[in-house]
Coordinates of C-alpha atoms in Angstrom, one line a residue:
Chain A
M1 CA -128.0 -31.0 -31.6
K2 CA -126.0 -30.0 -34.6
K3 CA -126.9 -26.5 -35.7
F4 CA -125.0 -23.5 -37.3
V5 CA -125.4 -21.3 -34.3
N6 CA -122.9 -19.5 -32.0
A7 CA -124.9 -19.9 -28.9
P8 CA -128.7 -20.6 -28.4
E9 CA -129.1 -17.3 -26.6
T10 CA -127.7 -15.2 -29.5
V11 CA -129.5 -16.9 -32.4
L12 CA -132.1 -14.2 -33.0
R13 CA -129.6 -11.3 -32.6
D14 CA -127.1 -13.0 -34.9
A15 CA -129.8 -13.8 -37.5
L16 CA -131.0 -10.2 -37.5
A17 CA -127.5 -9.0 -38.1
G18 CA -127.3 -11.4 -41.1
I19 CA -130.6 -10.1 -42.4
A20 CA -129.4 -6.6 -42.1
A21 CA -126.2 -7.5 -44.0
A22 CA -127.9 -9.5 -46.7
H23 CA -130.7 -7.1 -47.5
P24 CA -129.9 -3.4 -48.0
D25 CA -133.5 -2.8 -48.9
L26 CA -134.4 -3.5 -45.3
T27 CA -133.7 -1.6 -42.2
V28 CA -133.1 -3.8 -39.1
D29 CA -133.6 -2.2 -35.7
A30 CA -132.0 -5.0 -33.6
E31 CA -132.4 -2.9 -30.4
N32 CA -136.2 -2.8 -30.8
G33 CA -136.6 -6.0 -32.8
V34 CA -138.2 -4.4 -35.8
I35 CA -137.5 -5.0 -39.5
T36 CA -138.8 -2.2 -41.9
R37 CA -138.5 -1.2 -45.5
A38 CA -135.4 1.0 -46.0
G39 CA -137.6 3.6 -47.8
G40 CA -140.2 4.2 -45.1
T41 CA -143.9 4.5 -45.7
R42 CA -145.4 6.7 -48.5
T43 CA -147.6 9.4 -46.9
G44 CA -151.2 8.2 -47.0
K45 CA -150.4 4.5 -47.5
V46 CA -151.8 2.1 -44.9
A47 CA -149.0 0.2 -43.2
L48 CA -149.0 -3.5 -42.7
I49 CA -147.3 -5.0 -39.7
S50 CA -146.9 -8.6 -38.9
G51 CA -144.8 -10.7 -36.6
G52 CA -144.5 -13.8 -34.5
G53 CA -142.0 -16.2 -33.2
S54 CA -138.8 -16.7 -35.1
G55 CA -138.0 -20.0 -36.6
H56 CA -140.6 -19.7 -39.4
E57 CA -138.4 -17.9 -41.9
P58 CA -138.9 -16.4 -44.3
L59 CA -142.1 -15.5 -42.4
H60 CA -142.2 -12.5 -41.6
G61 CA -139.1 -10.5 -42.2
G62 CA -138.7 -12.1 -45.6
F63 CA -142.0 -10.5 -46.7
V64 CA -141.1 -6.9 -45.8
G65 CA -140.9 -4.7 -48.9
P66 CA -142.9 -2.9 -51.6
G67 CA -146.2 -4.7 -52.3
M68 CA -146.3 -6.6 -49.0
L69 CA -145.4 -5.8 -45.4
D70 CA -144.1 -2.5 -44.1
A71 CA -142.7 -4.0 -40.9
A72 CA -142.1 -7.3 -39.2
C73 CA -141.6 -8.0 -35.5
P74 CA -139.6 -11.2 -34.9
G75 CA -139.9 -12.7 -31.5
E76 CA -137.6 -15.2 -29.9
V77 CA -137.7 -18.7 -31.5
F78 CA -141.3 -19.9 -31.4
T79 CA -142.2 -17.1 -29.0
S80 CA -144.3 -14.2 -30.0
P81 CA -142.8 -10.7 -29.9
V82 CA -143.6 -8.4 -27.1
P83 CA -146.0 -5.4 -27.3
G84 CA -143.1 -2.9 -27.2
Q85 CA -141.8 -4.3 -30.5
M86 CA -145.1 -3.9 -32.2
L87 CA -145.6 -0.4 -30.8
C88 CA -142.2 0.6 -32.0
A89 CA -143.0 -0.9 -35.5
A90 CA -146.3 1.0 -35.6
Q91 CA -144.6 4.3 -34.7
S92 CA -141.9 3.6 -37.3
V93 CA -144.2 2.9 -40.3
D94 CA -147.5 4.7 -39.7
S95 CA -147.8 7.5 -42.2
G96 CA -151.0 8.8 -40.7
A97 CA -153.2 6.4 -42.7
G98 CA -153.2 3.8 -39.9
V99 CA -151.7 0.3 -39.5
V100 CA -153.0 -3.2 -39.9
F101 CA -151.7 -5.8 -37.6
I102 CA -151.7 -9.3 -39.2
V103 CA -151.8 -11.8 -36.4
K104 CA -151.7 -15.6 -36.5
N105 CA -154.2 -17.2 -34.1
Y106 CA -151.8 -18.4 -31.4
T107 CA -152.5 -17.4 -27.8
G108 CA -149.2 -15.6 -27.3
D109 CA -149.4 -13.6 -30.6
V110 CA -153.0 -12.6 -29.9
L111 CA -152.4 -11.4 -26.4
N112 CA -149.2 -9.4 -27.3
F113 CA -150.7 -7.8 -30.4
R114 CA -153.8 -6.9 -28.4
M115 CA -151.7 -5.1 -25.8
A116 CA -149.8 -3.5 -28.6
A117 CA -152.9 -2.2 -30.3
E118 CA -154.1 -0.6 -27.0
L119 CA -150.7 1.1 -26.6
A120 CA -150.7 2.3 -30.3
V121 CA -154.2 3.7 -29.9
E122 CA -153.0 5.6 -26.9
E123 CA -150.2 7.1 -29.1
G124 CA -152.8 8.2 -31.6
I125 CA -152.2 5.6 -34.2
V126 CA -155.3 4.0 -35.8
V127 CA -155.0 0.2 -35.7
D128 CA -157.1 -2.5 -37.3
T129 CA -156.3 -6.2 -36.7
V130 CA -156.6 -9.1 -39.1
L131 CA -156.6 -12.5 -37.3
V132 CA -155.4 -15.4 -39.5
D133 CA -156.9 -18.8 -38.6
D134 CA -156.8 -21.1 -41.6
D135 CA -155.7 -24.4 -40.1
V136 CA -158.4 -27.0 -40.6
A137 CA -156.6 -29.5 -38.5
V138 CA -158.1 -27.8 -35.5
R139 CA -161.8 -27.9 -35.7
D140 CA -163.4 -27.8 -32.3
S141 CA -162.8 -24.3 -31.2
A142 CA -164.9 -24.8 -28.0
S143 CA -162.3 -27.1 -26.4
T144 CA -159.1 -25.6 -28.0
A145 CA -157.5 -22.2 -28.4
G146 CA -159.2 -22.1 -31.8
R147 CA -158.1 -22.7 -35.3
R148 CA -154.4 -21.8 -35.8
G149 CA -153.0 -19.3 -38.2
T150 CA -150.5 -20.9 -40.6
G151 CA -149.9 -20.8 -44.4
A152 CA -152.7 -18.3 -45.3
T153 CA -150.7 -15.7 -43.5
V154 CA -148.6 -15.4 -46.7
F155 CA -151.7 -14.9 -48.8
V156 CA -153.1 -12.3 -46.4
E157 CA -149.9 -10.4 -46.3
K158 CA -149.4 -10.4 -50.1
I159 CA -152.9 -9.6 -51.2
A160 CA -153.8 -7.0 -48.5
G161 CA -150.3 -5.6 -49.0
A162 CA -151.0 -5.1 -52.7
L163 CA -154.3 -3.3 -51.9
A164 CA -152.5 -1.0 -49.5
E165 CA -149.9 -0.3 -52.2
R166 CA -152.7 0.8 -54.5
G167 CA -153.8 3.4 -51.9
A168 CA -156.9 1.7 -50.4
D169 CA -157.9 3.0 -46.9
L170 CA -157.5 1.2 -43.6
A171 CA -160.9 -0.4 -43.5
A172 CA -160.6 -1.7 -47.1
V173 CA -157.2 -3.2 -46.5
A174 CA -158.2 -4.9 -43.3
A175 CA -161.5 -6.1 -44.9
M176 CA -159.5 -7.7 -47.8
G177 CA -157.2 -9.4 -45.3
R178 CA -160.2 -10.9 -43.5
R179 CA -161.7 -11.9 -46.8
V180 CA -158.5 -13.7 -47.9
N181 CA -158.3 -15.5 -44.5
A182 CA -162.0 -16.5 -44.8
S183 CA -161.3 -17.9 -48.2
S184 CA -158.2 -19.9 -47.2
R185 CA -157.7 -23.2 -45.5
S186 CA -154.5 -25.1 -44.7
F187 CA -153.5 -28.6 -43.6
A188 CA -150.0 -29.9 -42.7
V189 CA -148.3 -33.2 -42.1
A190 CA -144.9 -33.7 -40.4
L191 CA -142.4 -36.5 -40.8
T192 CA -140.1 -35.4 -38.0
A193 CA -140.2 -33.0 -35.1
C194 CA -138.1 -29.8 -35.1
T195 CA -135.3 -29.0 -32.7
T196 CA -135.3 -25.5 -31.1
P197 CA -131.8 -24.2 -30.4
A198 CA -132.8 -23.6 -26.7
S199 CA -134.0 -27.1 -25.9
G200 CA -131.5 -28.9 -28.2
R201 CA -133.8 -31.9 -28.5
P202 CA -136.6 -32.8 -31.0
G203 CA -140.0 -31.6 -29.7
F204 CA -141.5 -35.1 -30.0
D205 CA -140.5 -38.6 -31.1
L206 CA -141.9 -39.9 -34.3
P207 CA -141.2 -43.5 -35.3
E208 CA -139.6 -44.1 -38.7
D209 CA -142.8 -45.4 -40.2
E210 CA -145.3 -42.8 -38.8
M211 CA -146.3 -39.3 -39.6
E212 CA -148.0 -36.6 -37.5
V213 CA -151.2 -35.5 -39.2
G214 CA -152.5 -32.0 -38.8
V215 CA -149.5 -30.2 -37.3
G216 CA -149.3 -26.5 -36.6
I217 CA -146.2 -24.5 -37.4
H218 CA -144.4 -25.6 -34.3
G219 CA -145.1 -29.2 -34.8
E220 CA -147.9 -29.1 -32.3
P221 CA -150.4 -31.8 -33.4
G222 CA -154.0 -31.4 -34.3
R223 CA -155.4 -34.7 -35.3
R224 CA -153.6 -38.0 -34.9
R225 CA -150.6 -40.1 -35.8
D226 CA -150.8 -42.3 -38.9
K227 CA -148.7 -44.8 -40.6
L228 CA -146.6 -43.0 -43.1
G229 CA -148.4 -42.6 -46.4
S230 CA -147.3 -42.0 -50.0
A231 CA -147.3 -38.4 -51.4
K232 CA -150.6 -39.2 -53.2
E233 CA -152.2 -40.4 -49.9
V234 CA -150.9 -37.3 -48.0
A235 CA -152.2 -35.0 -50.7
A236 CA -155.6 -36.7 -50.8
M237 CA -155.8 -36.4 -47.0
A238 CA -154.9 -32.7 -47.2
V239 CA -157.3 -31.9 -50.0
D240 CA -160.1 -33.9 -48.3
A241 CA -159.6 -32.0 -45.0
I242 CA -159.5 -28.6 -46.7
L243 CA -162.5 -29.1 -49.0
G244 CA -164.4 -30.9 -46.3
D245 CA -164.1 -27.7 -44.3
R246 CA -164.6 -25.2 -47.1
P247 CA -166.2 -26.8 -50.1
L248 CA -165.2 -25.5 -53.6
A249 CA -167.3 -25.9 -56.7
A250 CA -166.2 -27.1 -60.1
G251 CA -164.8 -24.1 -61.9
D252 CA -163.7 -22.2 -58.8
E253 CA -160.4 -20.5 -59.1
T254 CA -157.8 -20.9 -56.4
I255 CA -154.3 -20.0 -55.3
V256 CA -152.5 -23.0 -54.0
M257 CA -149.3 -23.1 -51.8
I258 CA -147.3 -26.2 -51.2
N259 CA -145.1 -25.1 -48.3
G260 CA -142.1 -26.9 -46.8
L261 CA -141.7 -26.8 -43.1
G262 CA -138.0 -26.4 -43.3
G263 CA -136.5 -29.9 -43.7
T264 CA -138.2 -31.1 -46.8
P265 CA -136.5 -30.9 -50.2
L266 CA -138.1 -29.0 -53.0
I267 CA -138.3 -32.1 -55.1
E268 CA -140.7 -33.6 -52.5
L269 CA -142.8 -30.5 -52.5
Y270 CA -143.2 -30.7 -56.2
V271 CA -144.2 -34.3 -55.9
V272 CA -146.9 -33.2 -53.4
F273 CA -147.9 -30.3 -55.7
H274 CA -148.5 -32.7 -58.5
E275 CA -150.7 -34.9 -56.4
V276 CA -152.7 -31.9 -54.9
A277 CA -153.2 -30.5 -58.4
A278 CA -154.5 -33.9 -59.5
A279 CA -156.9 -34.2 -56.5
L280 CA -158.2 -30.7 -57.1
A281 CA -158.5 -31.3 -60.9
D282 CA -160.7 -34.4 -60.1
R283 CA -163.1 -32.0 -58.5
G284 CA -162.9 -29.5 -61.2
V285 CA -161.2 -26.9 -59.0
V286 CA -158.9 -24.6 -61.0
I287 CA -155.4 -23.7 -59.7
A288 CA -155.1 -20.2 -61.1
R289 CA -151.8 -19.4 -59.3
S290 CA -149.4 -21.4 -57.3
L291 CA -146.5 -21.2 -54.9
V292 CA -144.1 -24.1 -54.1
G293 CA -141.3 -23.6 -51.6
N294 CA -140.4 -22.9 -48.0
Y295 CA -142.4 -19.9 -46.9
V296 CA -143.7 -20.7 -43.4
T297 CA -141.2 -23.0 -41.9
S298 CA -140.8 -24.8 -38.6
L299 CA -137.1 -24.7 -38.1
D300 CA -135.7 -28.1 -39.4
M301 CA -139.0 -30.0 -39.4
A302 CA -139.5 -32.4 -42.3
G303 CA -143.1 -31.8 -43.4
V304 CA -145.4 -30.1 -45.8
S305 CA -148.4 -27.8 -45.6
V306 CA -151.0 -27.3 -48.2
T307 CA -153.0 -24.0 -48.4
V308 CA -155.9 -23.4 -50.8
C309 CA -157.4 -19.9 -51.2
K310 CA -160.5 -19.4 -53.3
A311 CA -159.7 -16.3 -55.4
E312 CA -162.0 -14.1 -57.4
S313 CA -160.5 -12.0 -60.2
D314 CA -159.8 -9.0 -58.0
V315 CA -157.9 -11.1 -55.6
L316 CA -155.9 -12.7 -58.4
S317 CA -155.1 -9.3 -59.7
L318 CA -153.8 -8.3 -56.3
W319 CA -151.8 -11.5 -56.1
D320 CA -150.2 -10.6 -59.5
A321 CA -149.3 -7.1 -58.4
P322 CA -145.6 -6.3 -58.1
V323 CA -143.9 -7.4 -55.0
N324 CA -140.3 -6.9 -54.0
T325 CA -139.2 -8.6 -50.8
P326 CA -136.4 -11.0 -49.9
A327 CA -138.7 -14.1 -50.2
L328 CA -141.3 -13.1 -52.7
R329 CA -140.4 -11.0 -55.8
W330 CA -142.2 -10.6 -59.1
G331 CA -143.4 -8.0 -61.5
A332 CA -141.3 -5.3 -59.9
Chain B
M1 CA -141.9 -7.1 7.9
N2 CA -143.1 -8.3 11.2
G3 CA -145.2 -11.3 10.2
D4 CA -148.4 -9.4 10.0
T5 CA -147.8 -7.2 7.1
V6 CA -146.0 -7.2 3.7
D7 CA -143.6 -4.4 3.1
I8 CA -141.6 -3.1 0.2
D9 CA -138.5 -5.2 1.1
L10 CA -140.6 -8.3 1.2
A11 CA -142.1 -7.6 -2.2
R12 CA -138.7 -7.1 -3.6
A13 CA -137.3 -10.2 -2.0
W14 CA -140.3 -12.2 -3.3
V15 CA -139.7 -11.3 -7.0
Q16 CA -136.0 -12.0 -6.5
A17 CA -136.8 -15.4 -5.0
I18 CA -139.1 -16.1 -8.0
A19 CA -136.2 -15.3 -10.3
A20 CA -133.9 -17.7 -8.4
A21 CA -136.5 -20.5 -8.4
V22 CA -137.2 -20.0 -12.2
D23 CA -133.5 -20.1 -12.8
E24 CA -133.1 -23.3 -10.9
H25 CA -136.1 -25.0 -12.5
K26 CA -135.8 -23.6 -16.1
D27 CA -134.8 -27.0 -17.6
H28 CA -137.7 -28.7 -15.8
L29 CA -140.2 -26.1 -17.1
T30 CA -138.9 -26.4 -20.6
Q31 CA -139.1 -30.2 -20.4
L32 CA -142.7 -30.0 -19.2
D33 CA -143.5 -27.5 -22.1
S34 CA -141.7 -29.8 -24.5
A35 CA -144.3 -32.5 -23.8
I36 CA -147.4 -30.5 -24.5
G37 CA -146.3 -27.1 -25.8
D38 CA -143.4 -25.8 -27.8
A39 CA -140.4 -26.2 -25.4
D40 CA -139.7 -22.5 -24.5
H41 CA -141.4 -21.9 -21.2
G42 CA -138.3 -22.3 -19.0
V43 CA -136.1 -20.2 -21.1
N44 CA -138.8 -17.5 -21.5
M45 CA -139.5 -17.3 -17.8
Q46 CA -135.8 -17.2 -17.1
R47 CA -135.2 -14.4 -19.5
G48 CA -138.1 -12.4 -18.0
F49 CA -137.3 -12.8 -14.4
S50 CA -133.6 -12.2 -15.0
A51 CA -134.7 -8.8 -16.3
V52 CA -137.0 -8.4 -13.4
T53 CA -134.2 -8.9 -10.9
T54 CA -132.3 -6.0 -12.5
A55 CA -135.3 -3.8 -12.8
V56 CA -136.4 -4.1 -9.2
A57 CA -132.9 -3.7 -7.8
D58 CA -132.5 -0.4 -9.7
M59 CA -135.7 1.2 -8.4
E60 CA -136.7 3.1 -5.3
P61 CA -140.3 2.1 -4.8
D62 CA -142.6 3.8 -2.3
T63 CA -145.3 1.2 -2.3
V64 CA -145.5 -2.6 -2.2
G65 CA -147.4 -2.5 -5.4
A66 CA -144.8 -0.5 -7.3
V67 CA -142.3 -3.4 -7.0
L68 CA -144.9 -5.9 -8.4
T69 CA -146.1 -3.5 -11.1
K70 CA -142.6 -3.0 -12.2
A71 CA -142.0 -6.7 -12.2
G72 CA -145.1 -7.3 -14.3
T73 CA -144.3 -4.6 -16.8
T74 CA -140.8 -6.0 -17.2
L75 CA -142.2 -9.5 -17.9
I76 CA -144.6 -8.1 -20.5
S77 CA -141.8 -6.2 -22.2
R78 CA -139.3 -9.1 -22.1
V79 CA -141.0 -12.5 -22.3
G80 CA -143.3 -12.6 -25.3
G81 CA -145.4 -15.7 -26.0
A82 CA -148.4 -16.3 -23.8
S83 CA -146.4 -16.3 -20.6
G84 CA -145.4 -12.6 -20.9
P85 CA -148.9 -11.1 -20.9
L86 CA -150.3 -13.7 -18.5
F87 CA -147.7 -13.7 -15.8
G88 CA -146.8 -10.0 -16.4
G89 CA -150.4 -9.0 -16.4
T90 CA -151.1 -10.9 -13.2
L91 CA -148.2 -9.3 -11.3
R92 CA -149.3 -5.9 -12.6
A93 CA -152.8 -6.5 -11.4
I94 CA -151.6 -7.5 -8.0
G95 CA -149.3 -4.5 -7.8
T96 CA -152.0 -2.0 -8.9
T97 CA -154.1 -2.7 -5.8
L98 CA -151.2 -2.4 -3.3
D99 CA -150.8 1.3 -3.2
A100 CA -149.2 1.7 0.2
P101 CA -145.8 1.0 1.9
T102 CA -147.3 -2.0 3.7
A103 CA -150.2 -4.4 3.2
T104 CA -152.1 -6.6 5.6
P105 CA -152.7 -10.3 4.8
G106 CA -156.3 -9.3 4.0
E107 CA -155.2 -6.6 1.6
F108 CA -152.8 -9.0 0.0
A109 CA -155.6 -11.5 -0.5
T110 CA -157.6 -8.8 -2.3
A111 CA -154.5 -8.1 -4.5
L112 CA -154.1 -11.8 -5.3
A113 CA -157.7 -11.9 -6.3
A114 CA -157.2 -9.0 -8.7
G115 CA -154.3 -11.0 -10.2
L116 CA -156.6 -14.0 -10.7
D117 CA -159.3 -11.8 -12.3
S118 CA -156.7 -10.5 -14.7
V119 CA -155.4 -13.8 -15.9
R120 CA -158.9 -15.3 -16.2
K121 CA -160.0 -12.4 -18.4
L122 CA -156.9 -12.2 -20.5
G123 CA -156.6 -16.0 -21.1
A124 CA -160.3 -16.6 -21.2
A125 CA -159.6 -19.7 -19.1
A126 CA -161.4 -21.3 -16.2
P127 CA -160.4 -23.8 -13.6
G128 CA -160.0 -27.3 -15.2
D129 CA -158.6 -26.0 -18.5
K130 CA -155.1 -27.2 -17.5
T131 CA -153.5 -23.7 -17.1
M132 CA -151.8 -21.6 -14.5
I133 CA -155.3 -20.9 -13.1
D134 CA -155.5 -24.5 -11.7
A135 CA -152.6 -23.6 -9.4
Y136 CA -153.5 -20.0 -8.8
A137 CA -157.2 -20.4 -7.8
P138 CA -156.6 -22.9 -5.0
A139 CA -153.6 -20.9 -3.8
L140 CA -155.7 -17.7 -3.6
A141 CA -158.5 -19.6 -1.8
A142 CA -156.1 -21.1 0.8
F143 CA -154.4 -17.7 1.3
R144 CA -157.7 -16.0 1.8
H145 CA -159.0 -18.6 4.2
Q146 CA -155.9 -18.3 6.4
A147 CA -156.0 -14.5 6.3
D148 CA -159.7 -14.4 7.1
T149 CA -159.2 -16.7 10.1
G150 CA -156.5 -14.4 11.5
A151 CA -153.4 -16.2 10.4
D152 CA -150.3 -14.0 9.8
F153 CA -148.8 -13.4 6.4
A154 CA -146.2 -16.2 6.6
A155 CA -148.8 -18.8 7.5
S156 CA -151.2 -17.6 4.8
A157 CA -148.4 -17.8 2.2
L158 CA -147.4 -21.2 3.3
A159 CA -151.0 -22.5 2.9
A160 CA -151.1 -20.9 -0.6
A161 CA -147.9 -22.5 -1.7
D162 CA -149.1 -26.0 -0.6
A163 CA -152.4 -25.4 -2.3
A164 CA -150.7 -24.2 -5.5
E165 CA -148.6 -27.4 -5.6
E166 CA -151.6 -29.6 -5.1
G167 CA -153.3 -27.7 -7.9
M168 CA -150.3 -28.0 -10.1
R169 CA -150.2 -31.8 -9.6
A170 CA -154.0 -32.0 -10.3
T171 CA -153.3 -30.6 -13.8
T172 CA -151.6 -33.9 -14.8
P173 CA -154.8 -35.9 -15.5
M174 CA -156.6 -32.9 -17.1
Q175 CA -157.2 -32.5 -20.9
A176 CA -156.0 -29.0 -22.0
R177 CA -158.6 -26.7 -23.3
K178 CA -156.5 -23.5 -23.7
G179 CA -153.1 -22.7 -25.2
R180 CA -151.0 -24.8 -27.5
A181 CA -151.5 -27.9 -25.5
S182 CA -155.2 -27.9 -26.4
Y183 CA -154.3 -29.0 -29.9
L184 CA -153.2 -32.3 -28.4
G185 CA -156.7 -33.2 -27.3
T186 CA -156.7 -36.3 -25.1
R187 CA -152.9 -36.7 -25.7
S188 CA -152.4 -33.7 -23.3
I189 CA -153.6 -36.0 -20.5
G190 CA -150.8 -37.3 -18.3
H191 CA -148.6 -34.3 -18.5
Q192 CA -148.2 -31.6 -15.8
D193 CA -149.0 -28.1 -17.0
P194 CA -145.9 -25.9 -17.2
G195 CA -147.8 -22.7 -16.5
A196 CA -149.3 -24.2 -13.3
T197 CA -145.8 -25.4 -12.4
S198 CA -144.4 -21.8 -12.7
T199 CA -147.3 -20.6 -10.7
A200 CA -146.5 -23.0 -7.9
L201 CA -142.9 -21.9 -7.9
I202 CA -144.1 -18.3 -7.5
F203 CA -146.3 -19.1 -4.5
R204 CA -143.5 -21.3 -3.0
A205 CA -141.1 -18.4 -3.4
L206 CA -143.6 -16.2 -1.5
A207 CA -143.9 -18.6 1.4
E208 CA -140.2 -19.0 1.7
T209 CA -139.6 -15.2 1.5
A210 CA -142.3 -14.6 4.2
A211 CA -140.8 -17.3 6.5
R212 CA -137.4 -15.6 6.5

């Protein structure tokens, strides 16, 4: 394993120190494992809190700031944070208007956030939870832990975050988060496994001429292994899977994210975007807004995920609203 | 401890023995998790039980349950992932029912049953899903059977450890229906479940502690 680390055990702590040093707009409480906006929460503003395992940067700490999250709770690498972290985050950022937990549907995240919600309620904090489960690679929820939460997390955090910034109440902010999630679908393909600092070995072996189709954000598979396809074939597969699950009509407006899983160069992401755009255009689907880059990564995995969100004009307006975070910044 | 009851010292020795076993087997646990999960089970359990060792050494419990509740709470606050709530919640549930300085094998069986209820509810899992329950449920059944037929604590714990290991091995041909391994579908078949493996370590640690 070749990685820029000091020791596998100190990766998270060292990274948090780096985040603190690099971003004076953020407050990093390394002791409690909580990243917040330096300015605190405006009285009456609903606070958005998300979190999950580390290794998916910039998710979630990179999305803390005006227009998006109020706090992020990073867990150990690929391990959800613990309830105490989320409770501490809720206590730090609740201004009295309540907090929304944005939780990706992974067993560990769900269980820990559920415990945290119970603890927060005992402390008199009003909590609503938005579960993100956009990954169409996982279909049969009867025999699995259910559809995973992946790329749509960025859309939920941005759009619900903008609504909270406008002063909407807890129920409205949470409802918007659920609506964005329900309107979003993702699909990912990996060319290599990633290597966690703790294990030091790639999570799985993938021959040079094969790809893992339908991976989650830790490389865990959802569908099958295929012979490596061209960008056009991968894009067609993703668009077919996404629209096969949630059909879109000609003229529908969407936000599309082509997301790198950490080890894929931007030039390849643009190649994929071109092909996804063409496949959507064939069906008359309109890409109203787009995002291309590394937003929900899986350490050093070579791979790409495609997320499509059907977006009405109010959602697009919230997407366009100012945001000022380390990883997403416009209009501010 | 006189062979017929569990006392506070035994409870403390048990969680310390679990910590030692997890430490010894952490690479194996991570290797199993690497096959069907995300390769962090060993390191997570090691981090949690290392904290448990310190936590229970520093306390002056007045019940058997206090030790186990403290261990469970420590796991929940240190482990994260699914393992923290599942293993921590189970130990807490076991601890909550043991509110005296000693417990009989029968009382301990009741506590173990509360632990199983907790993990089944929290994980919404059932036997056959390829989870820790596949080791825990047979271990509980074996412990209870021994306790009901008048066996002492050490014999009951030994039977539970053997049954847990058998249950652990039985997870290999199963297809996972819960947790991250479920996404592998049929490809999860042929791999031993890491959670069931940790559970077997926990029951083996109990048997070895009770036999001392």
